[in-house]
Coordinates of C-alpha atoms in Angstrom, one line a residue:
Chain F
M1 CA -150.6 106.6 -268.8
V2 CA -150.8 108.4 -272.1
L3 CA -154.3 107.2 -272.3
L4 CA -155.3 108.6 -268.9
S5 CA -153.7 111.9 -269.7
L6 CA -155.5 111.9 -273.1
A7 CA -158.8 111.2 -271.3
Y8 CA -158.1 113.9 -268.8
Q9 CA -157.2 116.4 -271.5
S10 CA -160.3 115.5 -273.4
L11 CA -162.5 116.0 -270.4
K12 CA -160.8 119.2 -269.6
N13 CA -161.7 120.4 -273.1
R14 CA -165.4 120.0 -272.2
K15 CA -165.3 121.7 -268.9
L16 CA -169.0 122.5 -268.5
T17 CA -170.4 119.1 -269.3
T18 CA -167.7 117.4 -267.4
G19 CA -168.2 119.6 -264.4
L20 CA -172.0 119.1 -264.5
T21 CA -171.6 115.4 -264.8
I22 CA -169.2 115.2 -261.9
F23 CA -171.5 117.4 -259.9
S24 CA -174.6 115.3 -260.5
I25 CA -172.7 112.1 -259.7
G26 CA -171.2 113.8 -256.6
L27 CA -174.7 114.8 -255.5
S28 CA -176.1 111.4 -255.8
V29 CA -173.1 109.8 -254.1
A30 CA -173.4 112.4 -251.3
L31 CA -177.1 111.4 -250.9
L32 CA -176.3 107.7 -250.7
I33 CA -173.5 108.0 -248.3
G34 CA -175.1 110.8 -246.3
V35 CA -178.1 108.6 -245.6
E36 CA -175.8 105.8 -244.4
Q37 CA -173.7 108.2 -242.3
V38 CA -176.7 109.8 -240.7
R39 CA -178.2 106.5 -240.0
L40 CA -175.1 105.1 -238.2
G41 CA -174.4 108.4 -236.5
A42 CA -177.9 108.7 -235.2
R43 CA -177.8 105.2 -233.8
E44 CA -174.5 105.8 -232.2
S45 CA -175.6 109.0 -230.8
F46 CA -178.9 107.6 -229.4
S47 CA -177.2 104.5 -227.9
N48 CA -174.4 106.5 -226.3
T49 CA -176.8 108.8 -224.5
I50 CA -177.8 106.4 -221.8
S51 CA -175.9 103.6 -220.2
Q52 CA -176.1 101.3 -217.2
T53 CA -179.8 102.1 -216.7
D54 CA -182.1 99.1 -216.5
L55 CA -185.5 100.7 -216.5
I56 CA -187.1 104.0 -217.3
T57 CA -190.4 104.6 -215.6
G58 CA -193.1 107.2 -216.2
A59 CA -196.8 107.7 -216.5
R60 CA -198.5 105.2 -218.8
G61 CA -198.2 106.1 -222.5
G62 CA -196.1 105.2 -225.4
A63 CA -192.8 103.4 -224.7
L64 CA -191.0 105.4 -227.3
Q65 CA -192.4 108.6 -226.0
L66 CA -191.2 107.9 -222.5
L67 CA -187.7 107.1 -223.8
L68 CA -187.7 110.3 -225.9
Y69 CA -188.8 112.8 -223.3
S70 CA -186.9 111.2 -220.4
V71 CA -183.6 110.7 -222.2
F72 CA -183.5 112.8 -225.3
R73 CA -185.6 115.7 -224.2
I74 CA -187.8 115.3 -227.2
G75 CA -191.6 115.7 -226.9
S76 CA -193.3 115.7 -223.5
A77 CA -195.1 113.5 -221.0
T78 CA -198.8 112.9 -220.9
N79 CA -198.8 112.9 -217.1
N80 CA -196.7 113.1 -214.0
I81 CA -196.3 110.4 -211.4
S82 CA -196.6 111.0 -207.7
Y83 CA -193.6 111.5 -205.5
D84 CA -194.8 108.8 -203.1
T85 CA -194.7 106.2 -205.9
Y86 CA -191.2 107.3 -206.7
V87 CA -190.1 106.9 -203.1
H88 CA -191.8 103.5 -203.0
F89 CA -189.6 102.2 -205.8
Q90 CA -186.5 104.2 -204.7
K91 CA -186.7 102.2 -201.4
H92 CA -187.5 98.9 -203.2
P93 CA -185.1 96.2 -201.9
A94 CA -184.1 95.2 -205.5
V95 CA -183.2 98.7 -206.6
A96 CA -179.7 100.0 -206.5
W97 CA -180.3 103.6 -207.4
T98 CA -182.8 105.9 -209.1
I99 CA -182.6 109.3 -210.8
P100 CA -185.9 111.3 -210.7
Y101 CA -186.7 113.8 -213.5
S102 CA -189.2 116.6 -213.2
L103 CA -189.9 118.1 -216.6
G104 CA -192.1 120.7 -218.3
D105 CA -190.4 124.1 -218.0
S106 CA -187.8 125.7 -220.1
H107 CA -185.4 128.6 -220.3
R108 CA -184.9 130.3 -223.7
G109 CA -185.8 127.1 -225.5
F110 CA -183.6 124.8 -223.4
R111 CA -185.4 122.4 -221.1
V112 CA -185.2 122.7 -217.4
V113 CA -184.9 119.4 -215.5
G114 CA -185.7 119.1 -211.9
T115 CA -183.6 116.2 -210.4
T116 CA -181.6 115.3 -207.3
N117 CA -177.9 114.8 -206.7
D118 CA -178.4 111.2 -207.8
F119 CA -178.3 112.4 -211.3
Y120 CA -174.7 113.8 -211.0
E121 CA -173.7 110.7 -209.1
H122 CA -175.3 107.8 -211.1
Y123 CA -176.0 109.0 -214.6
R124 CA -173.8 107.3 -217.2
F125 CA -173.4 107.7 -220.9
R126 CA -171.1 106.2 -223.5
R127 CA -170.9 103.0 -221.5
D128 CA -169.3 104.3 -218.3
R129 CA -168.6 108.0 -218.6
R130 CA -170.1 110.1 -215.8
I131 CA -171.3 113.7 -215.4
E132 CA -168.5 116.1 -214.6
F133 CA -168.4 119.8 -213.7
A134 CA -166.5 122.2 -215.8
Q135 CA -167.1 125.0 -213.3
G136 CA -168.8 125.5 -210.0
R137 CA -170.5 122.9 -207.8
L138 CA -173.6 120.8 -207.2
P139 CA -176.8 122.6 -206.7
N140 CA -177.8 122.5 -203.0
G141 CA -180.1 125.5 -202.6
I142 CA -183.7 125.7 -203.8
F143 CA -182.8 128.4 -206.4
D144 CA -179.5 126.9 -207.6
V145 CA -179.3 125.9 -211.2
V146 CA -176.6 124.0 -213.1
L147 CA -176.2 124.4 -216.8
G148 CA -175.4 121.9 -219.5
S149 CA -172.4 122.9 -221.6
D150 CA -174.4 123.9 -224.7
V151 CA -176.7 126.1 -222.6
A152 CA -173.8 127.9 -221.0
A153 CA -172.0 128.3 -224.3
T154 CA -175.1 129.6 -226.3
L155 CA -176.4 131.9 -223.6
Q156 CA -172.9 133.0 -222.4
Y157 CA -173.9 132.3 -218.8
K158 CA -171.4 131.8 -216.0
P159 CA -171.7 131.0 -212.3
G160 CA -173.5 133.8 -210.5
D161 CA -175.7 134.8 -213.3
P162 CA -179.5 134.9 -212.8
V163 CA -181.8 132.6 -214.7
T164 CA -185.6 133.0 -215.1
V165 CA -187.5 129.8 -215.9
T166 CA -190.3 129.9 -218.4
H167 CA -193.5 127.9 -217.7
G168 CA -194.0 125.4 -220.5
I169 CA -191.7 124.5 -223.3
S170 CA -191.2 127.3 -225.8
Q171 CA -188.5 128.9 -227.8
G172 CA -187.2 132.3 -227.0
R173 CA -188.1 134.3 -223.9
G174 CA -191.6 132.8 -223.5
L175 CA -194.6 134.6 -222.1
L176 CA -195.3 133.2 -218.7
N177 CA -192.1 133.5 -216.8
H178 CA -191.4 132.4 -213.2
D179 CA -189.7 135.8 -212.8
D180 CA -190.7 136.2 -209.2
K181 CA -188.3 133.3 -208.4
P182 CA -185.1 133.8 -210.3
F183 CA -182.5 131.0 -210.1
R184 CA -178.8 131.5 -209.8
V185 CA -176.2 129.6 -211.8
V186 CA -173.9 127.7 -209.5
G187 CA -172.2 125.3 -211.9
V188 CA -171.6 124.4 -215.5
L189 CA -171.3 120.7 -216.6
A190 CA -168.5 119.5 -218.8
R191 CA -169.5 118.7 -222.4
T192 CA -170.9 115.2 -222.9
A193 CA -172.0 115.4 -226.6
T194 CA -175.5 114.1 -225.5
P195 CA -178.8 115.9 -224.8
V196 CA -177.5 116.4 -221.3
D197 CA -175.7 119.4 -222.7
R198 CA -178.9 121.1 -223.7
S199 CA -180.7 121.2 -220.4
L200 CA -180.6 123.2 -217.2
Y201 CA -180.7 121.3 -214.0
V202 CA -182.5 122.4 -210.8
T203 CA -183.4 120.5 -207.7
L204 CA -186.8 118.9 -207.2
F205 CA -187.4 121.5 -204.6
G206 CA -186.6 124.3 -207.1
M207 CA -189.1 122.8 -209.5
E208 CA -191.7 122.7 -206.8
A209 CA -190.9 126.2 -205.6
I210 CA -191.6 127.9 -208.9
H211 CA -195.0 126.2 -209.1
A212 CA -195.9 126.9 -205.5
D213 CA -199.0 129.1 -205.1
W214 CA -200.2 128.2 -208.6
A215 CA -203.8 127.4 -208.7
D216 CA -205.8 125.7 -211.5
G217 CA -202.9 126.0 -213.9
A218 CA -202.4 129.7 -213.5
P219 CA -199.8 131.7 -211.6
P220 CA -200.7 133.4 -208.3
M221 CA -202.0 137.0 -208.5
L222 CA -199.5 139.8 -208.1
G223 CA -198.6 140.2 -204.5
E224 CA -200.1 136.9 -203.5
E225 CA -197.0 134.7 -204.2
T226 CA -194.8 133.4 -201.4
P227 CA -191.6 135.4 -201.5
A228 CA -188.6 133.3 -202.6
A229 CA -186.8 134.3 -199.4
K230 CA -189.5 132.5 -197.3
M231 CA -189.2 129.2 -199.2
T232 CA -187.3 126.5 -197.4
E233 CA -187.0 122.8 -198.1
Q234 CA -189.0 122.3 -194.9
N235 CA -192.1 124.1 -196.1
L236 CA -191.9 122.8 -199.6
K237 CA -193.2 119.4 -200.4
V238 CA -192.3 117.6 -203.5
K239 CA -195.6 116.2 -204.8
Q240 CA -194.8 114.9 -208.2
I241 CA -192.1 114.0 -210.7
T242 CA -192.3 113.1 -214.4
S243 CA -190.2 110.0 -214.7
F244 CA -187.3 108.2 -213.2
L245 CA -184.3 106.1 -214.2
L246 CA -183.6 102.9 -212.2
R247 CA -180.8 100.5 -211.8
A248 CA -181.5 97.1 -210.3
K249 CA -179.1 95.7 -207.7
S250 CA -178.9 92.6 -209.9
R251 CA -179.7 93.0 -213.5
I252 CA -181.4 89.7 -213.5
D253 CA -184.2 91.3 -211.5
T254 CA -184.9 93.8 -214.3
L255 CA -187.8 91.8 -215.9
R256 CA -189.5 91.2 -212.6
L257 CA -189.1 94.8 -211.5
Q258 CA -190.5 96.0 -214.8
R259 CA -193.5 93.7 -214.3
E260 CA -194.0 95.0 -210.7
I261 CA -193.9 98.6 -211.9
N262 CA -196.2 98.0 -214.8
T263 CA -198.8 96.3 -212.6
F264 CA -198.4 98.7 -209.7
A265 CA -201.9 99.1 -208.3
D266 CA -201.7 102.5 -206.7
E267 CA -201.0 104.4 -209.9
P268 CA -200.8 103.6 -213.7
L269 CA -197.1 103.4 -214.5
M270 CA -195.1 102.3 -217.4
S271 CA -191.6 100.9 -217.3
I272 CA -189.3 100.3 -220.2
I273 CA -185.9 98.7 -220.7
P274 CA -183.8 101.2 -222.7
G275 CA -182.0 98.5 -224.7
V276 CA -185.3 97.0 -225.8
A277 CA -187.0 100.3 -226.5
L278 CA -184.0 101.4 -228.6
A279 CA -184.1 98.1 -230.5
E280 CA -187.8 98.7 -231.2
L281 CA -187.0 102.2 -232.3
W282 CA -184.4 100.9 -234.8
R283 CA -186.9 98.4 -236.1
T284 CA -189.5 101.1 -236.6
I285 CA -187.2 103.5 -238.2
G286 CA -185.7 100.6 -240.3
Y287 CA -188.4 100.8 -242.9
A288 CA -188.0 104.5 -243.4
E289 CA -184.2 103.9 -243.7
D290 CA -184.7 101.2 -246.3
A291 CA -187.0 103.5 -248.3
L292 CA -184.4 106.3 -248.1
A293 CA -181.7 104.0 -249.2
V294 CA -183.7 102.7 -252.2
V295 CA -184.5 106.3 -253.2
S296 CA -180.8 107.3 -253.0
V297 CA -179.8 104.2 -255.1
F298 CA -182.3 105.4 -257.8
V299 CA -180.9 108.9 -257.6
L300 CA -177.4 107.4 -258.1
I301 CA -178.7 105.5 -261.2
V302 CA -180.1 108.7 -262.6
G303 CA -176.7 110.4 -262.0
L304 CA -174.9 107.6 -263.8
L305 CA -177.4 107.6 -266.7
G306 CA -176.8 111.4 -267.0
M307 CA -173.1 110.6 -267.4
L308 CA -173.9 108.1 -270.1
V309 CA -176.2 110.5 -272.0
S310 CA -173.7 113.3 -271.9
L311 CA -170.8 111.1 -273.1
Y312 CA -172.9 109.4 -275.8
T313 CA -174.2 112.6 -277.3
S314 CA -170.7 114.2 -277.1
L315 CA -169.5 111.4 -279.4
N316 CA -171.1 113.1 -282.3
E317 CA -169.1 116.3 -281.7
R318 CA -166.0 114.2 -281.1
R319 CA -166.0 112.4 -284.4
R320 CA -163.1 114.4 -285.6
E321 CA -161.1 113.8 -282.4
M322 CA -161.7 110.1 -282.7
A323 CA -160.7 110.1 -286.4
I324 CA -157.5 112.0 -285.7
L325 CA -156.6 109.5 -283.0
R326 CA -157.3 106.7 -285.3
A327 CA -155.3 108.4 -288.1
I328 CA -152.2 108.8 -285.9
G329 CA -152.3 105.1 -285.1
A330 CA -154.7 104.5 -282.2
G331 CA -156.4 101.2 -282.7
P332 CA -160.1 100.7 -282.0
R333 CA -159.2 99.1 -278.7
K334 CA -157.4 102.2 -277.7
I335 CA -160.5 104.2 -278.5
V336 CA -162.6 101.9 -276.3
L337 CA -160.1 102.2 -273.5
L338 CA -160.0 106.0 -273.8
L339 CA -163.7 106.3 -273.4
V340 CA -163.9 103.8 -270.6
A341 CA -161.1 105.7 -268.9
E342 CA -163.1 108.9 -269.2
T343 CA -166.2 107.4 -267.5
V344 CA -164.0 105.9 -264.8
L345 CA -162.4 109.3 -264.2
L346 CA -165.8 111.0 -264.1
S347 CA -167.3 108.5 -261.7
A348 CA -164.3 108.5 -259.4
A349 CA -164.2 112.3 -259.4
G350 CA -167.9 112.2 -258.7
A351 CA -167.5 109.8 -255.8
A352 CA -164.7 111.8 -254.4
L353 CA -166.8 115.0 -254.6
G354 CA -169.7 113.2 -253.0
V355 CA -167.6 112.1 -250.0
G356 CA -166.2 115.7 -249.8
M357 CA -169.8 117.0 -249.8
V358 CA -170.9 114.6 -247.1
Y359 CA -168.1 115.7 -244.8
G360 CA -168.4 119.4 -245.7
L361 CA -172.2 119.3 -245.1
S362 CA -172.0 117.3 -241.9
A363 CA -169.4 119.7 -240.5
A364 CA -171.6 122.7 -241.5
F365 CA -174.9 121.3 -240.2
Q366 CA -173.7 119.4 -237.2
P367 CA -174.3 122.2 -234.7
L368 CA -177.7 123.0 -236.3
V369 CA -178.9 119.4 -236.2
E370 CA -177.7 119.1 -232.6
R371 CA -179.5 122.3 -231.6
H372 CA -182.8 121.4 -233.3
F373 CA -183.1 117.7 -233.1
G374 CA -180.9 116.9 -230.1
L375 CA -179.0 114.5 -232.3
Y376 CA -175.2 114.7 -232.0
L377 CA -173.9 113.3 -235.3
P378 CA -170.3 112.4 -234.9
I379 CA -168.1 113.0 -237.9
Q380 CA -166.8 109.5 -238.3
P381 CA -164.8 107.6 -240.9
L382 CA -166.8 106.0 -243.7
S383 CA -168.5 102.7 -242.9
V384 CA -167.7 99.5 -244.7
G385 CA -171.0 99.8 -246.5
S386 CA -170.1 103.3 -247.8
F387 CA -166.9 101.9 -249.3
V388 CA -168.9 99.2 -251.0
Y389 CA -171.2 101.9 -252.5
L390 CA -168.2 104.0 -253.7
A391 CA -166.6 100.9 -255.3
A392 CA -169.9 100.1 -256.9
V393 CA -170.1 103.7 -258.4
V394 CA -166.7 103.4 -260.0
V395 CA -167.4 99.9 -261.3
A396 CA -170.8 101.1 -262.7
G397 CA -168.9 104.0 -264.3
L398 CA -166.6 101.5 -265.9
L399 CA -169.4 99.4 -267.2
I400 CA -171.3 102.4 -268.5
G401 CA -168.2 103.5 -270.3
F402 CA -168.5 100.6 -272.7
V403 CA -171.7 101.9 -274.2
P404 CA -170.3 105.0 -275.9
A405 CA -167.0 103.1 -276.3
V406 CA -168.6 100.4 -278.4
K407 CA -170.4 103.0 -280.5
A408 CA -167.1 104.8 -281.1
Y409 CA -165.4 101.5 -281.9
R410 CA -168.0 100.7 -284.6
N411 CA -167.6 104.1 -286.3
A412 CA -165.6 103.7 -289.4
L413 CA -162.2 105.2 -289.7
A414 CA -163.4 107.4 -292.5
D415 CA -166.4 108.5 -290.6
G416 CA -164.9 111.5 -288.9
L417 CA -162.5 112.4 -291.6
S418 CA -164.9 112.9 -294.4
V419 CA -166.2 116.4 -294.2
R420 CA -170.0 116.6 -294.2
L421 CA -171.8 119.8 -294.7
Chain J
M1 CA -188.2 71.3 -237.2
K2 CA -185.1 72.0 -239.2
R3 CA -182.7 74.4 -237.6
R4 CA -179.9 76.0 -239.4
A5 CA -177.5 77.9 -237.2
L6 CA -175.3 80.7 -238.4
V7 CA -172.2 81.1 -236.5
C8 CA -171.9 84.7 -235.7
F9 CA -169.7 86.8 -233.4
A10 CA -167.2 85.5 -231.0
T11 CA -166.4 82.4 -232.8
L12 CA -162.7 81.6 -232.4
P13 CA -161.7 78.8 -234.7
W14 CA -159.8 76.8 -232.1
M15 CA -162.6 77.0 -229.5
G16 CA -164.7 74.2 -231.0
L17 CA -161.7 71.9 -231.2
S18 CA -160.1 72.2 -227.8
A19 CA -163.0 72.9 -225.5
I20 CA -165.0 70.0 -224.1
S21 CA -168.3 69.9 -226.0
P22 CA -170.9 71.9 -224.1
T23 CA -173.8 70.2 -222.5
P24 CA -177.1 71.0 -224.1
V25 CA -179.6 72.3 -221.6
D26 CA -183.3 73.1 -221.9
W27 CA -185.4 75.4 -219.8
T28 CA -187.3 72.7 -217.9
K29 CA -184.0 71.4 -216.5
L30 CA -183.4 74.9 -215.1
R31 CA -186.6 74.7 -213.3
S32 CA -185.8 71.4 -211.6
P33 CA -183.4 70.8 -208.7
R34 CA -181.1 69.1 -211.3
A35 CA -180.1 72.6 -212.3
Q36 CA -177.7 72.6 -209.3
S37 CA -175.5 70.0 -211.0
L38 CA -174.9 72.4 -213.9
D39 CA -172.9 74.9 -211.7
G40 CA -169.6 75.6 -213.5
V41 CA -170.5 73.4 -216.5
M42 CA -170.1 74.5 -220.1
I43 CA -173.6 74.5 -221.5
R44 CA -175.4 75.4 -224.7
I45 CA -178.9 76.8 -224.4
L46 CA -181.5 78.2 -226.8
G47 CA -183.4 81.3 -225.9
F48 CA -184.4 84.9 -226.7
M49 CA -182.3 87.9 -225.9
V50 CA -183.5 90.9 -223.9
P51 CA -180.8 93.5 -224.5
L52 CA -179.7 95.4 -221.4
D53 CA -176.8 97.3 -222.5
D54 CA -177.8 100.2 -224.7
D55 CA -175.4 100.0 -227.6
S56 CA -177.6 99.5 -230.6
R57 CA -175.2 97.1 -232.4
R58 CA -173.4 95.1 -229.8
V59 CA -174.3 94.0 -226.2
T60 CA -172.0 92.7 -223.6
E61 CA -174.7 91.8 -221.1
F62 CA -178.3 90.6 -221.7
L63 CA -181.0 88.4 -220.3
L64 CA -181.8 85.1 -221.9
V65 CA -185.5 84.1 -221.6
P66 CA -187.4 81.1 -223.0
T67 CA -190.2 83.1 -224.7
L68 CA -190.2 86.2 -226.8
G69 CA -192.3 88.9 -225.3
A70 CA -191.7 87.6 -221.9
C71 CA -191.2 91.1 -220.9
V72 CA -194.6 92.5 -221.8
H73 CA -197.7 90.3 -222.1
T74 CA -197.5 87.8 -219.3
P75 CA -195.9 88.0 -215.9
S76 CA -192.2 87.9 -216.3
P77 CA -190.7 84.4 -216.2
P78 CA -189.8 83.1 -212.7
A79 CA -186.2 83.7 -211.5
N80 CA -185.2 80.2 -212.6
Q81 CA -186.2 80.9 -216.1
I82 CA -184.0 84.0 -216.6
V83 CA -180.3 83.7 -217.3
L84 CA -178.1 86.8 -217.1
V85 CA -175.5 86.4 -219.8
T86 CA -172.3 88.4 -219.6
M87 CA -170.2 88.0 -222.7
A88 CA -166.6 87.0 -222.0
T89 CA -164.0 89.6 -222.6
G90 CA -163.7 90.5 -226.2
A91 CA -166.7 88.4 -227.1
K92 CA -169.5 90.7 -228.1
A93 CA -173.0 89.8 -229.2
E94 CA -175.1 91.4 -231.9
V95 CA -178.5 92.6 -230.8
V96 CA -180.9 89.9 -232.0
W97 CA -184.3 90.1 -230.5
D98 CA -186.8 88.7 -233.0
R99 CA -185.3 85.2 -233.3
P100 CA -183.8 82.7 -230.9
I101 CA -180.1 82.3 -230.3
W102 CA -177.9 79.5 -229.1
V103 CA -175.7 80.7 -226.3
T104 CA -172.6 78.6 -225.3
G105 CA -170.8 79.4 -222.1
R106 CA -170.0 78.5 -218.6
F107 CA -173.1 78.3 -216.3
K108 CA -172.9 79.7 -212.8
I109 CA -175.4 79.8 -210.0
G110 CA -174.8 83.0 -208.1
V111 CA -175.6 83.8 -204.5
A112 CA -179.3 84.6 -204.1
A113 CA -179.4 88.3 -203.3
G114 CA -182.2 90.8 -203.1
V115 CA -185.8 89.5 -203.1
L116 CA -186.4 87.7 -206.3
G117 CA -184.8 84.3 -205.9
A118 CA -182.3 82.2 -207.7
R119 CA -179.5 83.7 -209.9
Y120 CA -178.5 82.0 -213.0
K121 CA -175.6 83.4 -214.8
L122 CA -173.8 82.5 -217.9
E123 CA -170.4 83.6 -219.1
G124 CA -171.2 83.7 -222.8
Q125 CA -168.5 82.7 -225.2
R126 CA -170.3 82.1 -228.4
I127 CA -173.6 83.0 -229.9
E128 CA -175.3 81.4 -232.8
I129 CA -178.4 83.0 -234.4
V130 CA -181.0 80.5 -235.4
Q131 CA -182.1 81.7 -238.9
D132 CA -185.3 79.7 -239.4
Y133 CA -187.3 78.2 -236.6

């Protein structure tokens, strides 16, 4: 105990170097554990976004791209698929339910999703949680819009407010707005902590209505547009959607349905199994994760070496301290223990600081990351792997402590007592 | 071919002792009419996992197929070459998709529903990952 307090006092006496050493170890520990936490958090968050869906179908393209734009609202589709094709598979005898998505428009940077009431009924996340309404009701009119909880919170919208949809996906107000056909908020969804929160939901008819009268990719001339009041579900025809989620009546049919969709003759389609696509995603990202982990291990080694250098060089200044300790009866073993105790204290403090930084930073940046990358990083307890890292840091500190300790051990008793000028 | 199996999740120590040793089954048997005799029998079968549940680390339900890539390059296997594995309560499986696994469990032939033919189901109790094959 005396030893620990001595070590502590000695470190306290050298506040600046101690502080810097702890900080550098803390930073490297934070990096190491941060990478681990983000990795696990991202996986958790991705896997929890979609549940109980057997197939995701869209226009032919990349499997990952289809997964990202359909489920995570990242990136965009290369093409739409025809509504007739969708109806064909919706009515397929092996299909239990489908959820259509019509994408491509936005409101103040949030994506607008055209869908049907199947979405509110069948969409599942976090294994078996379903979409719930915090306020309001299902959209049933052409110009009804339902907001995800983040959208409502960020834009301070409530039921009854008007919403103008922007053509294309852009941040801010946008340039080309569908302002001749404003929508009205009829409901706000409960928070799900998934990308569902960051979208606005309209009906497929609503999506079709704002693009009615458009020709060759440009909006109708002023005065030529059909007034919103004249639009009814009868005179609007849904022509296309972007993708759809599908659940088979029996999951054993998944592979055969996938094959049937992928080889559909009328239109090039692509169908993916979310579980398989995610597994592929993890495998792809795995290399980058490994590289990051290797880099952070090296950063940690640099941090620990920094500690070694600072302690080793400080030994010169501390000759007198050591000599006094020896003179008042501390044996060479005590000196070794003292120095090792110092490095253990330093590395433990660094590890603690690192963990603190990880939690501090993740709390600070969580909303930002969610807003920009659509990734909800849960603040979760440390993984087993992280504890192994922390233990390794302290053990490394202990081992490193022996280097200056042996040097001090070898210094003669008289070394620090004789005054050299 | 030497096969070394690593016992993974869902291995309860007493299970191997008390349960009747499972009948090893291969995929050709599932194609033949003899498959009917397996209904309700504890079997052990080697195959590849197609994860259906979306949890990246564990699955409770997956398809077992005889060949890897069955889902992309060739027509999907016929209905009698796909087994829907549902892990027994509490027994979860790790996602393994690039190497074969041994699945032990009770085999059931479900009622043929829908359009795509026979229904093979397995209540999975234990999964062993084949490390080198």
